[in-house]
């Protein structure tokens, strides 16, 4: 509506908000732009049978995640096959109740991982930069409690690699304005895209 009325909206474009508003779609977009994504399943077949088969293929532990979700709702860690069906059904119910959509992603779950996010800024001329990182690993129920900058876990090389991936994520959706690109950092130093928070 702001665009239709020729008003300047202080925030990202409607297209960027839409693109990143669904975790499944977001992963598909950024993975085409040199941004590493977590191994897993985000296919269209959402039957419990297919989700179960794909989870077993990935190998435990796995993370069930609501595609439309946020704030930890519809998220379940499954460490053993015997709990899988029950947890898929519960995650689907919770996701449908909270977001009106029971689409799930399945991702490899990394024990003892860190949560690192990069602040990005984009303009309307196709440029993007990052303003370095925040360590957000201290959480309760998937909600951040402490954010520390710079992250004590990053070397100069890793910071440069993650920063470049954050900028690529921004460029993949022609992002303008401020935003946050979230990553998970595995114990072996591998990192993977989680999501982009579109900031106002």
Short mmCIF file of N, CA and C in Angstrom, two decimals, residues 74-144:
data_model
loop_
_atom_site.label_atom_id
_atom_site.label_comp_id
_atom_site.label_asym_id
_atom_site.label_seq_id
_atom_site.Cartn_x
_atom_site.Cartn_y
_atom_site.Cartn_z
N UNK A 74 6.32 -25.37 16.99
CA UNK A 74 6.36 -26.39 15.95
C UNK A 74 7.74 -26.98 15.76
N UNK A 75 8.65 -26.73 16.73
CA UNK A 75 10.00 -27.28 16.64
C UNK A 75 10.16 -28.42 17.63
N UNK A 76 10.71 -29.53 17.15
CA UNK A 76 10.93 -30.71 18.00
C UNK A 76 12.24 -31.38 17.63
N UNK A 77 13.03 -31.69 18.64
CA UNK A 77 14.24 -32.49 18.44
C UNK A 77 13.85 -33.95 18.62
N UNK A 78 14.21 -34.78 17.65
CA UNK A 78 13.93 -36.22 17.75
C UNK A 78 15.26 -36.96 17.71
N UNK A 79 15.54 -37.70 18.77
CA UNK A 79 16.82 -38.38 18.88
C UNK A 79 16.73 -39.87 18.58
N UNK A 80 15.51 -40.43 18.58
CA UNK A 80 15.36 -41.87 18.34
C UNK A 80 14.15 -42.12 17.46
N UNK A 81 14.27 -43.16 16.63
CA UNK A 81 13.20 -43.49 15.69
C UNK A 81 11.89 -43.83 16.40
N UNK A 82 11.97 -44.44 17.58
CA UNK A 82 10.74 -44.86 18.27
C UNK A 82 9.83 -43.68 18.61
N UNK A 83 10.39 -42.46 18.70
CA UNK A 83 9.58 -41.28 19.03
C UNK A 83 9.14 -40.49 17.80
N UNK A 84 9.55 -40.93 16.62
CA UNK A 84 9.42 -40.11 15.42
C UNK A 84 7.97 -39.80 15.05
N UNK A 85 7.12 -40.82 14.91
CA UNK A 85 5.74 -40.60 14.47
C UNK A 85 5.00 -39.66 15.41
N UNK A 86 5.14 -39.93 16.69
CA UNK A 86 4.46 -39.11 17.69
C UNK A 86 4.90 -37.64 17.60
N UNK A 87 6.21 -37.43 17.39
CA UNK A 87 6.73 -36.06 17.34
C UNK A 87 6.34 -35.35 16.04
N UNK A 88 6.30 -36.08 14.92
CA UNK A 88 5.84 -35.47 13.66
C UNK A 88 4.40 -35.00 13.80
N UNK A 89 3.55 -35.86 14.33
CA UNK A 89 2.13 -35.50 14.49
C UNK A 89 1.98 -34.32 15.43
N UNK A 90 2.75 -34.30 16.52
CA UNK A 90 2.67 -33.19 17.48
C UNK A 90 3.16 -31.88 16.85
N UNK A 91 4.26 -31.95 16.10
CA UNK A 91 4.80 -30.75 15.45
C UNK A 91 3.82 -30.20 14.42
N UNK A 92 3.17 -31.10 13.66
CA UNK A 92 2.17 -30.68 12.68
C UNK A 92 0.98 -29.99 13.36
N UNK A 93 0.50 -30.58 14.45
CA UNK A 93 -0.62 -29.98 15.19
C UNK A 93 -0.27 -28.59 15.71
N UNK A 94 0.91 -28.50 16.31
CA UNK A 94 1.34 -27.23 16.89
C UNK A 94 1.53 -26.16 15.81
N UNK A 95 2.11 -26.57 14.69
CA UNK A 95 2.33 -25.65 13.59
C UNK A 95 1.01 -25.15 13.00
N UNK A 96 0.07 -26.06 12.82
CA UNK A 96 -1.24 -25.68 12.28
C UNK A 96 -1.96 -24.73 13.22
N UNK A 97 -1.90 -25.02 14.50
CA UNK A 97 -2.57 -24.19 15.51
C UNK A 97 -1.95 -22.80 15.58
N UNK A 98 -0.62 -22.73 15.55
CA UNK A 98 0.07 -21.44 15.72
C UNK A 98 0.11 -20.60 14.45
N UNK A 99 0.26 -21.27 13.27
CA UNK A 99 0.51 -20.53 12.04
C UNK A 99 -0.50 -20.81 10.92
N UNK A 100 -1.46 -21.71 11.17
CA UNK A 100 -2.44 -22.04 10.14
C UNK A 100 -1.86 -22.84 8.99
N UNK A 101 -0.71 -23.49 9.22
CA UNK A 101 0.00 -24.22 8.17
C UNK A 101 0.81 -25.32 8.86
N UNK A 102 0.59 -26.58 8.45
CA UNK A 102 1.31 -27.67 9.13
C UNK A 102 2.50 -28.20 8.35
N UNK A 103 2.99 -27.41 7.36
CA UNK A 103 4.16 -27.82 6.59
C UNK A 103 5.40 -27.86 7.48
N UNK A 104 6.12 -28.98 7.42
CA UNK A 104 7.32 -29.15 8.23
C UNK A 104 8.57 -29.26 7.36
N UNK A 105 9.68 -28.79 7.90
CA UNK A 105 11.01 -29.08 7.38
C UNK A 105 11.63 -30.12 8.31
N UNK A 106 12.52 -30.92 7.77
CA UNK A 106 13.32 -31.79 8.63
C UNK A 106 14.77 -31.42 8.39
N UNK A 107 15.50 -31.18 9.47
CA UNK A 107 16.91 -30.83 9.35
C UNK A 107 17.75 -31.70 10.26
N UNK A 108 18.99 -31.94 9.84
CA UNK A 108 19.96 -32.60 10.71
C UNK A 108 20.12 -31.73 11.94
N UNK A 109 20.11 -32.35 13.13
CA UNK A 109 20.27 -31.59 14.36
C UNK A 109 21.71 -31.71 14.85
N UNK A 110 22.31 -30.58 15.15
CA UNK A 110 23.69 -30.55 15.61
C UNK A 110 23.72 -30.27 17.11
N UNK A 111 24.21 -31.25 17.86
CA UNK A 111 24.37 -31.05 19.31
C UNK A 111 25.49 -30.03 19.53
N UNK A 112 25.37 -29.26 20.58
CA UNK A 112 26.42 -28.30 20.99
C UNK A 112 26.76 -27.29 19.90
N UNK A 113 25.79 -26.92 19.09
CA UNK A 113 26.06 -25.93 18.05
C UNK A 113 25.91 -24.52 18.63
N UNK A 114 26.37 -23.57 17.88
CA UNK A 114 26.23 -22.16 18.27
C UNK A 114 25.29 -21.45 17.30
N UNK A 115 24.68 -20.40 17.80
CA UNK A 115 23.76 -19.59 17.00
C UNK A 115 24.43 -18.23 16.77
N UNK A 116 24.79 -17.98 15.50
CA UNK A 116 25.49 -16.74 15.15
C UNK A 116 24.64 -16.00 14.12
N UNK A 117 24.46 -14.70 14.33
CA UNK A 117 23.71 -13.94 13.33
C UNK A 117 24.49 -12.70 12.89
N UNK A 118 24.32 -12.36 11.63
CA UNK A 118 25.00 -11.21 11.03
C UNK A 118 23.99 -10.13 10.70
N UNK A 119 24.33 -8.89 11.05
CA UNK A 119 23.50 -7.74 10.69
C UNK A 119 23.81 -7.36 9.26
N UNK A 120 22.80 -7.26 8.43
CA UNK A 120 23.01 -6.86 7.04
C UNK A 120 22.28 -5.55 6.75
N UNK A 121 22.80 -4.85 5.74
CA UNK A 121 22.14 -3.65 5.23
C UNK A 121 22.21 -3.71 3.72
N UNK A 122 21.09 -3.41 3.08
CA UNK A 122 21.07 -3.35 1.63
C UNK A 122 20.48 -2.03 1.17
N UNK A 123 20.84 -1.61 -0.04
CA UNK A 123 20.24 -0.40 -0.60
C UNK A 123 19.38 -0.76 -1.81
N UNK A 124 18.83 0.23 -2.44
CA UNK A 124 17.94 -0.02 -3.59
C UNK A 124 18.71 -0.05 -4.91
N UNK A 125 20.03 -0.16 -4.84
CA UNK A 125 20.86 -0.17 -6.05
C UNK A 125 21.60 -1.49 -6.20
N UNK A 126 21.17 -2.54 -5.48
CA UNK A 126 21.77 -3.85 -5.62
C UNK A 126 23.02 -4.07 -4.79
N UNK A 127 23.24 -3.21 -3.79
CA UNK A 127 24.41 -3.37 -2.92
C UNK A 127 23.98 -3.89 -1.55
N UNK A 128 24.86 -4.67 -0.93
CA UNK A 128 24.60 -5.14 0.44
C UNK A 128 25.93 -5.28 1.17
N UNK A 129 25.88 -5.02 2.46
CA UNK A 129 27.06 -5.19 3.32
C UNK A 129 26.61 -5.86 4.61
N UNK A 130 27.57 -6.38 5.37
CA UNK A 130 27.24 -6.85 6.71
C UNK A 130 27.96 -5.98 7.72
N UNK A 131 27.40 -5.89 8.91
CA UNK A 131 27.99 -5.10 9.99
C UNK A 131 28.40 -6.04 11.12
N UNK A 132 28.98 -7.16 10.74
CA UNK A 132 29.54 -8.14 11.66
C UNK A 132 28.46 -8.90 12.43
N UNK A 133 28.91 -9.66 13.44
CA UNK A 133 28.07 -10.72 14.00
C UNK A 133 27.73 -10.50 15.47
N UNK A 134 26.72 -11.28 15.86
CA UNK A 134 26.35 -11.41 17.27
C UNK A 134 26.30 -12.90 17.60
N UNK A 135 26.83 -13.26 18.74
CA UNK A 135 26.74 -14.63 19.27
C UNK A 135 25.45 -14.69 20.09
N UNK A 136 24.54 -15.57 19.70
CA UNK A 136 23.22 -15.65 20.35
C UNK A 136 22.94 -17.06 20.85
N UNK A 137 23.97 -17.73 21.34
CA UNK A 137 23.82 -19.14 21.70
C UNK A 137 23.15 -19.35 23.06
N UNK A 138 23.18 -18.34 23.92
CA UNK A 138 22.55 -18.49 25.23
C UNK A 138 21.05 -18.22 25.05
N UNK A 139 20.28 -19.33 25.06
CA UNK A 139 18.84 -19.24 24.78
C UNK A 139 18.06 -20.07 25.78
N UNK A 140 16.79 -19.73 25.90
CA UNK A 140 15.84 -20.53 26.68
C UNK A 140 14.59 -20.70 25.83
N UNK A 141 14.22 -21.94 25.57
CA UNK A 141 13.06 -22.23 24.70
C UNK A 141 13.19 -21.53 23.35
N UNK A 142 14.38 -21.59 22.78
CA UNK A 142 14.68 -21.02 21.46
C UNK A 142 14.56 -19.50 21.41
N UNK A 143 14.51 -18.86 22.57
CA UNK A 143 14.48 -17.40 22.62
C UNK A 143 15.83 -16.92 23.17
N UNK A 144 16.41 -15.94 22.50
CA UNK A 144 17.74 -15.46 22.89
C UNK A 144 17.67 -14.70 24.21
#
